[in-house]
XYZ file of C-alpha atoms in Angstrom:
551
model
C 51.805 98.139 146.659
C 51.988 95.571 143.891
C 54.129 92.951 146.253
C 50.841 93.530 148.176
C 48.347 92.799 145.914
C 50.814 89.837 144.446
C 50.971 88.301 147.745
C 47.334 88.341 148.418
C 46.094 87.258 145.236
C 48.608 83.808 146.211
C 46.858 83.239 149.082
C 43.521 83.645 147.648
C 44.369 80.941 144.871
C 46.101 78.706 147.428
C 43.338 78.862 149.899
C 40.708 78.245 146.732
C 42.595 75.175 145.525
C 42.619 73.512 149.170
C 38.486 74.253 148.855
C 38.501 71.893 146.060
C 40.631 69.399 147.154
C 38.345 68.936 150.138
C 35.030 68.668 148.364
C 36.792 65.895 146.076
C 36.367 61.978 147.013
C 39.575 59.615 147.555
C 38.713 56.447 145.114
C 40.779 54.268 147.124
C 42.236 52.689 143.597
C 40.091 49.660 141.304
C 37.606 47.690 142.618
C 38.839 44.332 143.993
C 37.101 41.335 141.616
C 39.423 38.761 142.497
C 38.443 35.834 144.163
C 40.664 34.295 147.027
C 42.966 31.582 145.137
C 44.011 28.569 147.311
C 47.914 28.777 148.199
C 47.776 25.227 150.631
C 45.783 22.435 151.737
C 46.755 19.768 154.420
C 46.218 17.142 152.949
C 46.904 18.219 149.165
C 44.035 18.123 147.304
C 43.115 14.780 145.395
C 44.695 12.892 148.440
C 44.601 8.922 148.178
C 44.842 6.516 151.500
C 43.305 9.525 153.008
C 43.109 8.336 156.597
C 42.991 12.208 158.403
C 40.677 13.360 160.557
C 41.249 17.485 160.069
C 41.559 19.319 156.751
C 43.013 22.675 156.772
C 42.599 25.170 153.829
C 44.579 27.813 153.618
C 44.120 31.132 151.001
C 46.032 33.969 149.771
C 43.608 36.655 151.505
C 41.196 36.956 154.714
C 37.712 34.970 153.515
C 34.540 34.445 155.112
C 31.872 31.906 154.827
C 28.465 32.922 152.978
C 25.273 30.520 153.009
C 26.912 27.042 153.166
C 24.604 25.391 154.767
C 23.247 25.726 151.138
C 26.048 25.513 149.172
C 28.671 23.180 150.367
C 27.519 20.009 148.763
C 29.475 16.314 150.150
C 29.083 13.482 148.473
C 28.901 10.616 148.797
C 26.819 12.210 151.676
C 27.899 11.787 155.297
C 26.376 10.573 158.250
C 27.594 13.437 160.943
C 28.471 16.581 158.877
C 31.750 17.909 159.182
C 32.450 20.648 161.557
C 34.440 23.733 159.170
C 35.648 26.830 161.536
C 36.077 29.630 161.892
C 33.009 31.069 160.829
C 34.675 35.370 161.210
C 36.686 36.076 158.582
C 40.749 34.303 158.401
C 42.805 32.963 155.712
C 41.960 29.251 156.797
C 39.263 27.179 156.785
C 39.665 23.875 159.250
C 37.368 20.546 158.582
C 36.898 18.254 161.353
C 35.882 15.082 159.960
C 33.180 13.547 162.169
C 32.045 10.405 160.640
C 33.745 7.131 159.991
C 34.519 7.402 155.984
C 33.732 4.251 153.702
C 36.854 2.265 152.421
C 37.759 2.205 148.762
C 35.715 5.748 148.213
C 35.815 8.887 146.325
C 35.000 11.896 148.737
C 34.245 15.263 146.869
C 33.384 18.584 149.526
C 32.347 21.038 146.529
C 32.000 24.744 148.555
C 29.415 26.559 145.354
C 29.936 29.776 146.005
C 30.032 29.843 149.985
C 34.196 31.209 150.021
C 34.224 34.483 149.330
C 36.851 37.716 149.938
C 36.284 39.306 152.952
C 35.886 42.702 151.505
C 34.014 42.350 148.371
C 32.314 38.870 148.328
C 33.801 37.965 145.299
C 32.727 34.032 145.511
C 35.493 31.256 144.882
C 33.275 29.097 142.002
C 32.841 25.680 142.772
C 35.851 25.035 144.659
C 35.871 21.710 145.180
C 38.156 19.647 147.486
C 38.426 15.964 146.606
C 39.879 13.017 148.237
C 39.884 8.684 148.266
C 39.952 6.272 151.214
C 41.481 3.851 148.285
C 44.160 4.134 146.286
C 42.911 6.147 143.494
C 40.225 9.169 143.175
C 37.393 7.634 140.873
C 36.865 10.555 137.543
C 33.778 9.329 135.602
C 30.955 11.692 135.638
C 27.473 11.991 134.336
C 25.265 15.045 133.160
C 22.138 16.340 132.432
C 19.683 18.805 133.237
C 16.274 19.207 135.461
C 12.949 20.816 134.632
C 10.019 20.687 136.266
C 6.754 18.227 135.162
C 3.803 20.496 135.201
C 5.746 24.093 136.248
C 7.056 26.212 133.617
C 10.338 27.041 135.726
C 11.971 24.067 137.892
C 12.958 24.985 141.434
C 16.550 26.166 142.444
C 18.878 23.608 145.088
C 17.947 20.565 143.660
C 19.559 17.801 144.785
C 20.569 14.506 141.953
C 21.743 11.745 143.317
C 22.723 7.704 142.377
C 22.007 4.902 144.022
C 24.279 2.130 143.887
C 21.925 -0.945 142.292
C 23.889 -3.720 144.229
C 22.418 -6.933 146.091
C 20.981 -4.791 148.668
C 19.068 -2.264 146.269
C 15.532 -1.716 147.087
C 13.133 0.787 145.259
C 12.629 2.176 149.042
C 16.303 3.327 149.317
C 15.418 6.862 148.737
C 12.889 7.127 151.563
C 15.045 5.179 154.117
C 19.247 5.574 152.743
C 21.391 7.906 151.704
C 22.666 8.187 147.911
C 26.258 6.504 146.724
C 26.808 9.891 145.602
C 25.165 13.916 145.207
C 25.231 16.903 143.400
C 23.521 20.235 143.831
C 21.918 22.469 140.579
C 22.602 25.720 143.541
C 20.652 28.987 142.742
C 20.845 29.368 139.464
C 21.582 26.499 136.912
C 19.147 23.885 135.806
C 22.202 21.514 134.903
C 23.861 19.087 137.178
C 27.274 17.549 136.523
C 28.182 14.198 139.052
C 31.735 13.562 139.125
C 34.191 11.486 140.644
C 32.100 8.817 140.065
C 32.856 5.146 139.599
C 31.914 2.228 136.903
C 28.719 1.163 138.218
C 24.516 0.551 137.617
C 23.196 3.514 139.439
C 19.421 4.538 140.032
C 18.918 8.254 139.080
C 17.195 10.713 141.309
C 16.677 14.569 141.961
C 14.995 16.096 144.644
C 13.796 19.264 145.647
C 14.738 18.191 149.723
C 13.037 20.168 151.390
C 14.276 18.954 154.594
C 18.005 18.863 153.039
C 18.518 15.446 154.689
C 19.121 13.577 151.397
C 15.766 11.478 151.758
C 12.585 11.191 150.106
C 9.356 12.593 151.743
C 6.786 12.522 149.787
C 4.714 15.352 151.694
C 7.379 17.751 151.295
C 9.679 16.705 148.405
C 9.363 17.213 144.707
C 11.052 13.809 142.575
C 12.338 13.053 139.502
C 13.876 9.670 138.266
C 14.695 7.959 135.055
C 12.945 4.624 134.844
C 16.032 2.276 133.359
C 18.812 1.471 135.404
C 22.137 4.345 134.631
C 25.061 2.343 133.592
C 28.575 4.353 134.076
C 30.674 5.194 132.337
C 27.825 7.173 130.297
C 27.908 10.464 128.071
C 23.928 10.820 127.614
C 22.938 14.028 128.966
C 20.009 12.997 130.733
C 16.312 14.988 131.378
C 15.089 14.389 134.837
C 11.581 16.064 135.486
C 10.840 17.217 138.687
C 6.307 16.545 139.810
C 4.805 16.262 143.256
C 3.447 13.173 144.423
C -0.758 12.841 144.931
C -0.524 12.211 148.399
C -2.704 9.546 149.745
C -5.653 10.861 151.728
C -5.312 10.848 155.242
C -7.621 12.613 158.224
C -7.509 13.951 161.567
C -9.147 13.680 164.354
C -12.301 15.962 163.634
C -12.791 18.742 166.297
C -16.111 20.396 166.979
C -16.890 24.167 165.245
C -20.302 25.042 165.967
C -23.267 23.374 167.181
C -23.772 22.391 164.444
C -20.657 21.115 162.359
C -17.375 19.551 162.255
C -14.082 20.429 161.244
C -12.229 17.688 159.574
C -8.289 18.368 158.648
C -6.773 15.853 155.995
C -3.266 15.686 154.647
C -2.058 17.351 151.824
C -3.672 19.219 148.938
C -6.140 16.370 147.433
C -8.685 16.583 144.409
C -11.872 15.578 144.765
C -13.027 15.858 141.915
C -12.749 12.228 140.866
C -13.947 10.417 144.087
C -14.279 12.130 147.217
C -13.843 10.259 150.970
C -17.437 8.533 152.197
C -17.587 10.336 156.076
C -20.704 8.359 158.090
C -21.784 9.943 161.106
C -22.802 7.808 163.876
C -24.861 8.374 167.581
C -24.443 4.480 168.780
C -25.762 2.590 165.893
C -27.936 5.076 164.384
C -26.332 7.251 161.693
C -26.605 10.496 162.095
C -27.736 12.583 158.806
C -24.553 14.708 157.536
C -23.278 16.570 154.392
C -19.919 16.908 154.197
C -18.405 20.094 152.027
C -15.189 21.607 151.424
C -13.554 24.254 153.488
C -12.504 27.218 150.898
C -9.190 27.884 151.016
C -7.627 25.411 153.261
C -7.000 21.745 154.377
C -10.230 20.648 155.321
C -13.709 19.599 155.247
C -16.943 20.420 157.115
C -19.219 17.941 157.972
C -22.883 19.441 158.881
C -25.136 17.137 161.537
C -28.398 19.041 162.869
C -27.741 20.053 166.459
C -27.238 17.215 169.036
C -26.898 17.891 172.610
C -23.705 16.308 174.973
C -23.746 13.295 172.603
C -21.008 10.665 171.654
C -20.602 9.941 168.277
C -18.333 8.167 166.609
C -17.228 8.979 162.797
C -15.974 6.559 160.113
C -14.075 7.903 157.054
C -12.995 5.860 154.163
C -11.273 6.575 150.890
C -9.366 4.254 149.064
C -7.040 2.298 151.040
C -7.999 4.734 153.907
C -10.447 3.974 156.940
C -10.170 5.443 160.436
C -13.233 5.302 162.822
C -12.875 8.574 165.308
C -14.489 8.138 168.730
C -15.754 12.002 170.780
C -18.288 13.990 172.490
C -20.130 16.793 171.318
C -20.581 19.634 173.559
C -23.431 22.252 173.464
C -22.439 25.475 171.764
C -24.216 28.770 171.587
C -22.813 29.418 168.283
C -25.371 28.383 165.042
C -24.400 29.080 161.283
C -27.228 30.825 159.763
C -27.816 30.534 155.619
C -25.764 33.368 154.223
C -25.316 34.017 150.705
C -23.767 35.988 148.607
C -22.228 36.678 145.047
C -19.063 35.317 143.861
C -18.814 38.262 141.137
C -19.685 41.682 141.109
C -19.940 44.483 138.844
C -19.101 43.023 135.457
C -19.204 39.009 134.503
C -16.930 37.426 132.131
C -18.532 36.128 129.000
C -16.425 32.948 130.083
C -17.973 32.424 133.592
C -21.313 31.280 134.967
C -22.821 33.499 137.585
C -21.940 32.068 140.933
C -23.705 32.436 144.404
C -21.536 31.140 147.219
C -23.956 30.215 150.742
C -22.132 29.914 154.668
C -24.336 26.295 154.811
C -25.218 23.779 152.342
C -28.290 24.172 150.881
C -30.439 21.135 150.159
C -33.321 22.670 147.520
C -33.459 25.687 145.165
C -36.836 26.610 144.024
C -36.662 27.925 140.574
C -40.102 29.188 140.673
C -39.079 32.263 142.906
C -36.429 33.098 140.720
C -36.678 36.339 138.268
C -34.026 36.352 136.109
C -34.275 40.058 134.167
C -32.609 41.523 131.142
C -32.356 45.457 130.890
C -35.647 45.743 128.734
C -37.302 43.606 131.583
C -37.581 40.483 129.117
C -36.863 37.064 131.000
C -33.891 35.589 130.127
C -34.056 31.740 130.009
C -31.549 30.065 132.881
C -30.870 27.159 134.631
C -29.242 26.094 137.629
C -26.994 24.009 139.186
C -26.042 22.799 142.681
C -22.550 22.067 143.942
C -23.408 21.374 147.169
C -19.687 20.228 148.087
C -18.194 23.543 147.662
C -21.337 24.956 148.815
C -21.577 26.661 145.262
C -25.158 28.295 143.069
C -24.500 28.360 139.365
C -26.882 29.922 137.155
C -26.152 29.209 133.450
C -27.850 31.487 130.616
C -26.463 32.886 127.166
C -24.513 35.922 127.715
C -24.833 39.193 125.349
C -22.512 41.672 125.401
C -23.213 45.244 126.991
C -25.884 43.761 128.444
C -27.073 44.541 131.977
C -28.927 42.092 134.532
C -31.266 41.763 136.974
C -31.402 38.482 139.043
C -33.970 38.116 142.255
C -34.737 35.929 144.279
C -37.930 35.750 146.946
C -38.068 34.381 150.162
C -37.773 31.337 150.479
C -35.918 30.609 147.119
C -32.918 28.609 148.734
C -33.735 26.245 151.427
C -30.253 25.039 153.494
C -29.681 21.436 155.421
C -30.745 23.203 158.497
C -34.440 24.052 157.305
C -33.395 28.183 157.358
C -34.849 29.969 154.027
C -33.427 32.418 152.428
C -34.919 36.407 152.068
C -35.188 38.514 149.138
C -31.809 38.638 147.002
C -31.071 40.823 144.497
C -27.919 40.891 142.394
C -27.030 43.129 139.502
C -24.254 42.576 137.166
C -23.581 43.555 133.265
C -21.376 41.727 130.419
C -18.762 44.054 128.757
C -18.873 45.278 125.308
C -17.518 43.841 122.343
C -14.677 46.168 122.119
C -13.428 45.393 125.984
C -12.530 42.041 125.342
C -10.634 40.053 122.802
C -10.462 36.342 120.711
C -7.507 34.089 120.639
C -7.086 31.339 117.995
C -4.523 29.076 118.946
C -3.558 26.777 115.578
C -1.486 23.626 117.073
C 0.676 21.562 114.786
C 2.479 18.346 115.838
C 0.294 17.088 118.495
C 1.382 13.472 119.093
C -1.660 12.631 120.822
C -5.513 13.039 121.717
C -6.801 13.862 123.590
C -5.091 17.120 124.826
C -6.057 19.853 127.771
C -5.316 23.360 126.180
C -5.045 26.023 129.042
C -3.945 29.933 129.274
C -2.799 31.025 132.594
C -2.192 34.368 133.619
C 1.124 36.094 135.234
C 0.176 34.157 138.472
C -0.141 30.980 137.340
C -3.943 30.879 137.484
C -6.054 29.271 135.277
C -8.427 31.695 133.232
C -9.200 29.265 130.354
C -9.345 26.076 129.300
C -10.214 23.595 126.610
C -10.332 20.089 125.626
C -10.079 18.590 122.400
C -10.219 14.887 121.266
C -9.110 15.598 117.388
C -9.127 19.223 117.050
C -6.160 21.108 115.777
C -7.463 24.637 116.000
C -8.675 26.169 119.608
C -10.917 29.182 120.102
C -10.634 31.483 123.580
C -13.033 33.874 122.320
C -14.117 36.504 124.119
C -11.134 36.522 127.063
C -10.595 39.471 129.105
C -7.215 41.542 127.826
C -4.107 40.276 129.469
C -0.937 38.813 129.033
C -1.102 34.980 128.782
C 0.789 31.652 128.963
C -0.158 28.754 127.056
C 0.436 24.993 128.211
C -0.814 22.017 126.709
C -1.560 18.992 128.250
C -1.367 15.013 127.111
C -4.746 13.756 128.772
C -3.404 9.925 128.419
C -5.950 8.501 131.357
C -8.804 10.760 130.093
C -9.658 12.193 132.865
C -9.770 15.455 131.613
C -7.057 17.058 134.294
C -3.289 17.037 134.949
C -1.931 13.938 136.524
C 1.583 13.980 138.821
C 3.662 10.821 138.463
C 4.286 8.009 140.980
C 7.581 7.132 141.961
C 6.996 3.780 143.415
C 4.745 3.234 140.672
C 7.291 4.139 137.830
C 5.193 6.257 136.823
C 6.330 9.935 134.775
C 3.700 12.482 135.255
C 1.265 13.534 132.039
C 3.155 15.648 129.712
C 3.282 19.277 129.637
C 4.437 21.763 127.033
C 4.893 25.386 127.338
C 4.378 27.984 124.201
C 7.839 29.488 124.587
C 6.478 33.304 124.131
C 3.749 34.731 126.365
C 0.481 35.902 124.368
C -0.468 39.646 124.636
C -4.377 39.672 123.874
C -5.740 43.857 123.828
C -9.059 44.879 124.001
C -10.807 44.227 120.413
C -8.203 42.381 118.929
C -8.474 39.081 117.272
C -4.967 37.147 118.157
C -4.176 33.898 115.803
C -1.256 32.352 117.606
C 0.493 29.338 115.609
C 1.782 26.422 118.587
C 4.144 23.772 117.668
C 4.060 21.591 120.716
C 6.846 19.505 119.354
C 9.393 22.422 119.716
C 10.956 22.193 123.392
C 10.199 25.499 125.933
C 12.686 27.778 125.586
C 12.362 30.925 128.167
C 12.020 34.181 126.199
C 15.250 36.489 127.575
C 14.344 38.562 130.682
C 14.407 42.358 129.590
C 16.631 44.647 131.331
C 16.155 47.474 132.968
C 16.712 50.925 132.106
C 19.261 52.246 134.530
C 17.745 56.097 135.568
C 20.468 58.896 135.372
């Protein structure tokens, strides 16, 4: 009886440890982190009197090829890009060179971080596979880093490059050649490092190419450039700033909306608030009464004309060293805009912002006398108003108080637009916030080289919530700001014009100077903030908080 009982209890402990060896998990051993290590290249590495037209790489593990198209950087550039198989995973790489290669050159192919191990990704760094035409491989190198002009991060992939300042150097190069030589910041570094180089006077460039084909459009492309010519061999770590170009104004043909109106499309993001194109409507050699306005939101303008019927006009726009005369026919359309209007806010106003009424047509008269502007004990409150009749745009200015609620109304007939239509009866009721909702920010600068100076604070997105301008003041009050979390930027206004100005590359030209507070400003409802700015201390990114990994 006890063999028995001996016997069974075995099995039962035999069968129980097999149940937990199949509910455990095989770890297959440590994690690979090793990145595939080059045993062989044909030709070796730093070849001179290279004269091949196949490369092969070969590694000590299967790889495989991740994003190259942005990482493998050549330089000098070439013509007709190599062709590099197989794109599966092998332990080779083959480079069929498909351009004719300049004589007495340095080539560099540097892979970033496209070689990776098959099985865990783990990248190659900067692998770089060099080679010379002549017979020697050229090893100065220059430095620096990029930022960008007005942004307070620069962009990733941004491309430096030198121009070789020889006989046949033309400030046009970089719109029509390729560079002598190129580098590539990648993903994540704001340094650049150009090597291989030789002695030379070099013109120094980055890009952000948006078209990747090492050439400057200035529709696309953000540039940088140091002014003075780059003499190498140099150890000066140099600063290139990155800025969009204004780009010149330039229309399209207008096409036909409404009965009533025009769409006009124009190139590129332009501000108007300087000097805005002259547009002249004409039926023969009468001109045709217009107002032209600003499309919200997009590329374009409107331009208004009271209804014409199968009519051939011809439009003439100017603006600068623009002028295009567009010939076309207007067809009859059912469709009419009708005088719309309603409020840009709602709810509660900012004590910062004027009281806004937005209209579908322009409007051409505002009669204040059928106007009733109401406080909540039904006392008048004292206003005034003001047209912007290019972004089709009602302001009505009058001293805010705080927990105050309002009453605006206007009768029929109040707003007249272009096309004769009056308006109904509006009403529109909005309040200001208490005191305790809303906060004060006193900004004390020191070591402002300049007046005068745009102060602004922007919020998370990059918007604009605030701004000031001061000619000799040291001390800046945002009083009465909604609670948020804030950047500060200030801005050298050297033309005066009282806004940001990009620079000019053919011009020489940097763009206006920018400088980032370093720390983003928390402002909480009822709290006075006094924030000390030294805008001679560089931007330095505050450290990105981690995480908390959850259990």
């Amino acid at each position: 009886m006890f063999e028995k009982n001996s016997i069974a209890f075995c099995l039962v402990l035999i069968l129980s440890l097999l149940g937990c060896a199949k509910r455990g998990n095989i770890t297959g051993g440590l994690k690979d982190t090793l990145a595939p290590i080059l045993k062989a290249s044909s030709p070796k590495n730093f070849t001179t009197n290279f004269h091949d037209k196949e490369i092969i790489l070969t590694f000590d593990e299967y790889i495989k090829l991740k994003d190259m198209n942005k990482q493998l950087v050549i330089s000098p550039p070439m013509k007709h890009e190599p062709l590099i198989t197989p794109t599966n995973a092998s332990k080779y790489l083959r480079i069929k060179i498909n351009d004719t290669l300049q004589p007495n050159t340095t080539y560099s192919l540097n892979f970033g971080q496209s070689i990776t191990d098959n099985n865990e990704g783990n990248p190659l760094n900067q692998f770089k596979y060099v080679f010379s035409t002549g017979r020697y491989i050229d090893s100065l190198s220059l430095g620096g880093t990029i930022k960008d002009a007005y942004d307070k991060e620069s962009d990733s992939f941004v491309s430096v490059m030198l121009y070789e300042m020889n006989e046949n150097f033309t400030d046009s190069i970089v719109y029509k050649e390729m560079p002598r030589y190129v580098t590539n910041t990648l993903d994540s570094l704001k340094t650049f490092q150009l090597e291989n180089l030789k002695a030379g006077k070099y013109l120094l460039v980055a890009l952000k190419d948006k078209n990747k084909n090492n050439k400057f459009n200035s529709k696309d492309d953000k540039i940088g450039f140091i002014k003075q010519p780059i003499t190498i061999p140099n150890d000066t770590l140099f600063e290139v700033e990155l800025f969009k170009e204004a780009i010149p104004f330039k229309a399209f043909k207008p096409t036909q909306a409404s009965s009533n109106k025009l769409y006009l499309g124009y190139d590129g993001k332009q501000d108007f608030k300087l000097s805005k194109p002259n547009i002249v409507l004409k039926k023969g050699n009468v001109v045709v009464p217009t107002i032209v306005t600003q499309m919200a939101k997009k590329d374009s303008l409107l331009i208004w004309y009271k209804p014409l019927k199968n009519d051939s006009l011809v439009v003439s726009i100017s603006k600068d060293k623009y002028l295009q005369d567009y010939s076309f026919k207007v067809k009859d359309q059912k469709t009419k805009d009708s005088l719309t209007v309603s409020a840009v806010q709602s709810g509660a106003i900012s004590f910062r912002d004027r009281f806004a009424l937005e209209t579908a047509t322009p409007l051409v008269s505002v009669d204040k006398s059928k106007i009733t502007f109401l406080n909540a004990a039904k006392e008048p409150v004292v206003f005034e108003t003001e047209q912007d009749v290019f972004n089709q745009k009602l302001y009505i200015d009058f001293k805010k108080f705080p927990e105050e609620k309002y009453n605006l109304t206007l009768l029929p007939g109040a707003l007249v637009d272009f096309f004769d239509n009056k308006s109904d009866t509006l009403v529109y009721k909005f309040e200001t916030k208490p005191l305790d909702q809303v906060g004060n920010l006193k900004i004390k600068l020191q070591n402002v080289k300049r007046y005068p100076i745009i102060i602004e604070l922007t919020n998370q997105a990059g918007e604009v919530k605030a701004s000031e301008y001061s000619t000799e003041d040291s001390v800046v009050n945002f009083n009465l700001i909604d609670p948020a979390i804030y950047t500060l930027r200030v801005i050298y206004d050297d033309n005066k014009n009282k806004r940001y100005d990009s620079g000019d590359y053919l011009a020489k030209r940097y763009s206006e100077e920018v400088i980032y507070f370093s720390k983003e400003i928390d402002v909480r409802v009822n709290w006075d903030v006094e924030q000390t700015f030294d805008v001679s201390l560089p931007y330095v990114p505050e450290p990105k908080k981690k995480a908390n990994k959850k259990n």
